[in-house]
XYZ file of C-alpha atoms in Angstrom:
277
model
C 97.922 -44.102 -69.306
C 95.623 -40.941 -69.471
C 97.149 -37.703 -68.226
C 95.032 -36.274 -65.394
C 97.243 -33.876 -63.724
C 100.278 -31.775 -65.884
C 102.986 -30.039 -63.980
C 105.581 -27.854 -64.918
C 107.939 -25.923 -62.697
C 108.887 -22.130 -62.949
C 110.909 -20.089 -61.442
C 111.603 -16.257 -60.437
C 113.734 -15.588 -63.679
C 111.689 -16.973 -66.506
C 108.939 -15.950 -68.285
C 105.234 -17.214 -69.050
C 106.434 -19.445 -72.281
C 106.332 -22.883 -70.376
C 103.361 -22.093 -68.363
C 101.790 -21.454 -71.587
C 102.958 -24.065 -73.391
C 101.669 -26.251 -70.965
C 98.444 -25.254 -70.055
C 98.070 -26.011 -73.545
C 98.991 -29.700 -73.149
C 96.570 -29.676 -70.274
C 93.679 -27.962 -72.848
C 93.978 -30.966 -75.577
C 93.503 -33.525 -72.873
C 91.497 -32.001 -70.094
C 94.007 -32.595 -67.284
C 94.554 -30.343 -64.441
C 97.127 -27.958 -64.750
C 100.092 -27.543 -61.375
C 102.599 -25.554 -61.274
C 105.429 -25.219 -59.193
C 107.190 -22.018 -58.478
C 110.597 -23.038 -56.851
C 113.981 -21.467 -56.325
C 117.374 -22.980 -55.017
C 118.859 -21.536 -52.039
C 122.702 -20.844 -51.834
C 124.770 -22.886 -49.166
C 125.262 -20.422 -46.686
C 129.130 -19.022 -46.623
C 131.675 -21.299 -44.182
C 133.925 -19.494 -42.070
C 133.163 -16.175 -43.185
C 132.838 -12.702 -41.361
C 129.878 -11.571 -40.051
C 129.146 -9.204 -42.551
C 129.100 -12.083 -45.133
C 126.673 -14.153 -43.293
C 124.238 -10.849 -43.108
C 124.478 -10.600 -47.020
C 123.858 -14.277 -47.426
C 120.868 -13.827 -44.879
C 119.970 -10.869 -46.962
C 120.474 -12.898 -50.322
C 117.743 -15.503 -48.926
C 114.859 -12.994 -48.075
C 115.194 -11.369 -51.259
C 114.831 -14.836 -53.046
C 111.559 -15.525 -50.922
C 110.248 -12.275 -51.731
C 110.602 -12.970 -55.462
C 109.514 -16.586 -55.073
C 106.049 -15.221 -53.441
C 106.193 -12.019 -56.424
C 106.285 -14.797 -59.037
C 103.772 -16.881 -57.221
C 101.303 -14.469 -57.508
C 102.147 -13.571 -60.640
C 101.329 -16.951 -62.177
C 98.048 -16.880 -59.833
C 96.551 -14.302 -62.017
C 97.540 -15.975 -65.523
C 95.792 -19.109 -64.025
C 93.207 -17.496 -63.323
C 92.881 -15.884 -66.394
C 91.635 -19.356 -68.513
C 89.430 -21.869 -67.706
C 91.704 -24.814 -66.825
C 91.394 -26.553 -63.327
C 94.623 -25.571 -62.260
C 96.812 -24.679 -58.795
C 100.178 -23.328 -58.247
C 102.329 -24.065 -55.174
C 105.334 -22.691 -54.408
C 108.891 -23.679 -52.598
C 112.162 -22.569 -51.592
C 114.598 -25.072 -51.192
C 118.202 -25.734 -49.977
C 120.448 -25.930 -53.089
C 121.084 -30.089 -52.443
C 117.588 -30.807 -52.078
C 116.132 -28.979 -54.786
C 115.353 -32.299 -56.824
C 113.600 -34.257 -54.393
C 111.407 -30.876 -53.303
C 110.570 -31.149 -57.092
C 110.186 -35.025 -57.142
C 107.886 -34.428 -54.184
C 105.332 -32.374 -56.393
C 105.738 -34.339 -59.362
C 104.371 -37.132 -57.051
C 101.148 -36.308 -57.554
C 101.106 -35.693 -61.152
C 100.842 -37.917 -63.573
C 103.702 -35.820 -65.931
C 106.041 -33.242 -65.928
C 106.387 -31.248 -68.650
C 110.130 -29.289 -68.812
C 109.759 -26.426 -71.451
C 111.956 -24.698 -73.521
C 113.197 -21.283 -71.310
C 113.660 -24.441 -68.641
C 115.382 -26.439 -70.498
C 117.803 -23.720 -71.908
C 118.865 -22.951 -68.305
C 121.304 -24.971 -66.745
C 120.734 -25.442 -62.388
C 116.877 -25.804 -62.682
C 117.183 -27.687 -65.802
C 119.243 -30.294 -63.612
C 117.234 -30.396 -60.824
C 113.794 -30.840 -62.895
C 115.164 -33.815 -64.615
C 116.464 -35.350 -61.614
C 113.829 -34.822 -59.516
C 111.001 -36.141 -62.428
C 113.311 -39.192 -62.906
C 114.991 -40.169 -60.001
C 112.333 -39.139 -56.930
C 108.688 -38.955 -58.426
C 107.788 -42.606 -60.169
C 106.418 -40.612 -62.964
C 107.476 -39.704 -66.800
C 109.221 -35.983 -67.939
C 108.009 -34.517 -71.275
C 111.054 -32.883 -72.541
C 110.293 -29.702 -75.054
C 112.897 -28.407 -77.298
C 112.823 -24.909 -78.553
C 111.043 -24.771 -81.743
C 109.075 -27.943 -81.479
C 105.413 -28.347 -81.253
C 104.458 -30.698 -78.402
C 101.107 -32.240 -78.471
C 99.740 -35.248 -76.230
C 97.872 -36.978 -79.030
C 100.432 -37.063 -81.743
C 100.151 -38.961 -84.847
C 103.828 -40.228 -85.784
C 105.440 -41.833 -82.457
C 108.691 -43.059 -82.275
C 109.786 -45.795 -79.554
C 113.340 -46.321 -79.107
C 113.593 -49.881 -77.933
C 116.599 -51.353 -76.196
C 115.035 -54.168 -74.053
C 115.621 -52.486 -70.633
C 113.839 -51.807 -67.780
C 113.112 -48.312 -68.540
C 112.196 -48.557 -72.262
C 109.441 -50.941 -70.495
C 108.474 -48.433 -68.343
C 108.202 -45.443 -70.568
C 106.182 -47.248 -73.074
C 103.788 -47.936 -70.215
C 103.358 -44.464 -69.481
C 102.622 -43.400 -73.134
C 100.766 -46.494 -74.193
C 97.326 -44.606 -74.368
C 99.082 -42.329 -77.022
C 100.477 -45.329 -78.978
C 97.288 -46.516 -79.429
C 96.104 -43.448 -80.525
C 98.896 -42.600 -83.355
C 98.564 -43.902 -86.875
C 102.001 -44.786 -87.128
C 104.452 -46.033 -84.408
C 108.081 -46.841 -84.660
C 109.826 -49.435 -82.699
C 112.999 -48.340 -83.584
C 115.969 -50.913 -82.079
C 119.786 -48.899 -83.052
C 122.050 -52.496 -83.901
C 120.137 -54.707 -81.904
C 121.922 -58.250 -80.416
C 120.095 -61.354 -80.698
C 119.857 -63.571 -77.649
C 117.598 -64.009 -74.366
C 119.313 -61.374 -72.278
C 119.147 -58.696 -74.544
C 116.676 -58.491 -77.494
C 115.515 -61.884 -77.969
C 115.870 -64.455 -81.483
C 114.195 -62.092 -83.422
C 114.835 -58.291 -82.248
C 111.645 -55.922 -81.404
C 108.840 -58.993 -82.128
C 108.408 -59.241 -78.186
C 107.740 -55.667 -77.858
C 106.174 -55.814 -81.053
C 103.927 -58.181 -80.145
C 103.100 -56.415 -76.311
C 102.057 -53.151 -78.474
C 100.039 -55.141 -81.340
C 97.783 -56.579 -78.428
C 97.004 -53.012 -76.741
C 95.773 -51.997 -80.569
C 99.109 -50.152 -82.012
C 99.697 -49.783 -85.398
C 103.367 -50.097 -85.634
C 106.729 -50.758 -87.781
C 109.923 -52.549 -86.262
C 113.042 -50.206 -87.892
C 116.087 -51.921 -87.604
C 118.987 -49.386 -87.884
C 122.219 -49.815 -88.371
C 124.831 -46.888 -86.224
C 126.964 -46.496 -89.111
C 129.626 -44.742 -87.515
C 127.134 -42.655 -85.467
C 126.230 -42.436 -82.053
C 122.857 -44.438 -81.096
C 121.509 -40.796 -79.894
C 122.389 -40.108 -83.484
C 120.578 -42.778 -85.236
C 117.792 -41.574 -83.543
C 117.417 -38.166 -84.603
C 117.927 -38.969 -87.634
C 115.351 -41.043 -88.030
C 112.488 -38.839 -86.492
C 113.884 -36.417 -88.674
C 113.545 -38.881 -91.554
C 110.202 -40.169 -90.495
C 108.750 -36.459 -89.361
C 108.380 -37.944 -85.983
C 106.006 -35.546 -83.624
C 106.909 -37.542 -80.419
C 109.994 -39.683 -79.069
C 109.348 -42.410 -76.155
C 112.708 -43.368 -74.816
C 113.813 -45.144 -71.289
C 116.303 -42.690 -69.166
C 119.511 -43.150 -67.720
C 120.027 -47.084 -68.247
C 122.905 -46.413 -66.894
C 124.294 -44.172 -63.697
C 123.859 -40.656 -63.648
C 127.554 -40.492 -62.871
C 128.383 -42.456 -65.743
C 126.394 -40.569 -68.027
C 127.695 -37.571 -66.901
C 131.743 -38.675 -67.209
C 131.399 -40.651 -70.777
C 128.296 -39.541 -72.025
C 125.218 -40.988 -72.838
C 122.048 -41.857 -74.870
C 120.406 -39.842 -72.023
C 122.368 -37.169 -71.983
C 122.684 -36.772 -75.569
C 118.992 -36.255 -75.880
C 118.617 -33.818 -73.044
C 121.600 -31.705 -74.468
C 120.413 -31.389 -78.290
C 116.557 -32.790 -79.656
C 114.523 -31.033 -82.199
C 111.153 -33.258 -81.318
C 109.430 -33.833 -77.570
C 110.942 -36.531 -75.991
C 109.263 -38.934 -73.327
C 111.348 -40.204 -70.884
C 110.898 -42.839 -67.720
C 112.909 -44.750 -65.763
């Protein structure tokens, strides 16, 4: 699908590197550019003295008035280019911070997560989790050091069959069609009619050939490695720009006790990653 409206999500500690980052996304397509200034509110303090509660009271004006400080802030960078853009801002309980950013990301057709983002840890979280799990629509995950672009030339799909592989090849089938080489990459794929088919990667194969992609079924053995593993490796071996993957084919809690394909890729990537569930 084309990408119409970008949104990113900022908060009182970080700089302009994401904003910029993705207003430049929103440049190479012509999409409108939203940002969302958010912070987390503490729990308030249970069965404390009174003095507590005033500090915690305190705590939460002081976060509002740097919420609105960095709102305005990022009002006069937008205005400073000539994107259609808007920033919004909100200050959410602590529990609820994901779905207040799965509300915005609603009406966006992607969220971008940066780099200063991504190398935080509570935001981080609650970005992921609300782009995934309450918004319907895909994250664009941005390592440090990588150069995202929306109309990349080397795309690599990592296939397993599921649900959400499905679904994030949906959401970046305009860009497929638009690279000159795609990889359907399936890490020790099992033959049968519940999981891969006779012939591994020909049914996706064939989906993608009919929408126009140029593509190459890779076949990869884990070799002692991790699946996540296999897969860096081979955008590293195939200078991949772009990574389309499903997300969280399994429970969040389950990814987060034993670890994940998911989880993997969110903790360590060196290309952008596309993810949808």
């Amino acid at each position: 699908m084309s990408y119409k409206t970008i949104l990113t999500v900022t908060g009182s500690g970080f700089g302009d590197g994401d904003l910029k980052l993705t207003a430049g996304l929103c440049e190479e397509v012509k999409a409108h550019f939203s940002v969302l200034v958010i912070a987390l509110a503490a729990p308030p303090p249970i069965g404390s003295a009174r003095n507590l509660s005033l500090a915690w009271l305190e705590e939460q004006e002081e976060d509002m008035r740097r919420v609105d400080a960095r709102t305005a802030a990022v009002s006069v960078l937008l205005a400073g280019n000539t994107l259609s853009a808007d920033v919004t801002s909100d200050y959410a309980e602590f529990g609820q911070g994901d779905e207040a950013i799965g509300r915005r990301a609603r009406y966006a057709d992607l969220t971008v997560l940066g780099p200063e983002v991504l190398a935080g840890a509570t935001l981080k979280e609650k970005v992921i989790e609300g782009a995934l799990f309450s918004s319907g629509k895909p994250l664009l995950l941005v390592p440090e050091g990588s150069s995202p672009t929306l109309k990349p030339k080397r795309v690599l799909v990592a296939w397993d069959s599921r649900i959400e592989a499905s679904r994030a090849v949906r959401e970046s089938l305009e860009m497929l069609i638009g690279a000159e080489d795609v990889r359907l990459v399936l890490v020790d794929p099992v033959q049968g009619e519940e999981y891969h088919g006779e012939e591994p990667g020909a049914d996706a194969a064939a989906y993608l050939a009919r929408h126009g992609v140029k593509l190459t079924i890779d076949r990869l053995p884990r070799m002692n490695r991790s699946v996540a593993d296999a897969l860096r490796q081979h955008a590293q071996d195939t200078a991949t720009e772009l990574m389309v993957m499903g997300a969280y084919g399994h429970s969040r809690l389950r990814e987060r006790l034993f670890g994940g394909v998911t989880k993997s890729m969110l903790d360590k990537s060196s290309v952008p990653i596309l993810m949808a569930r």
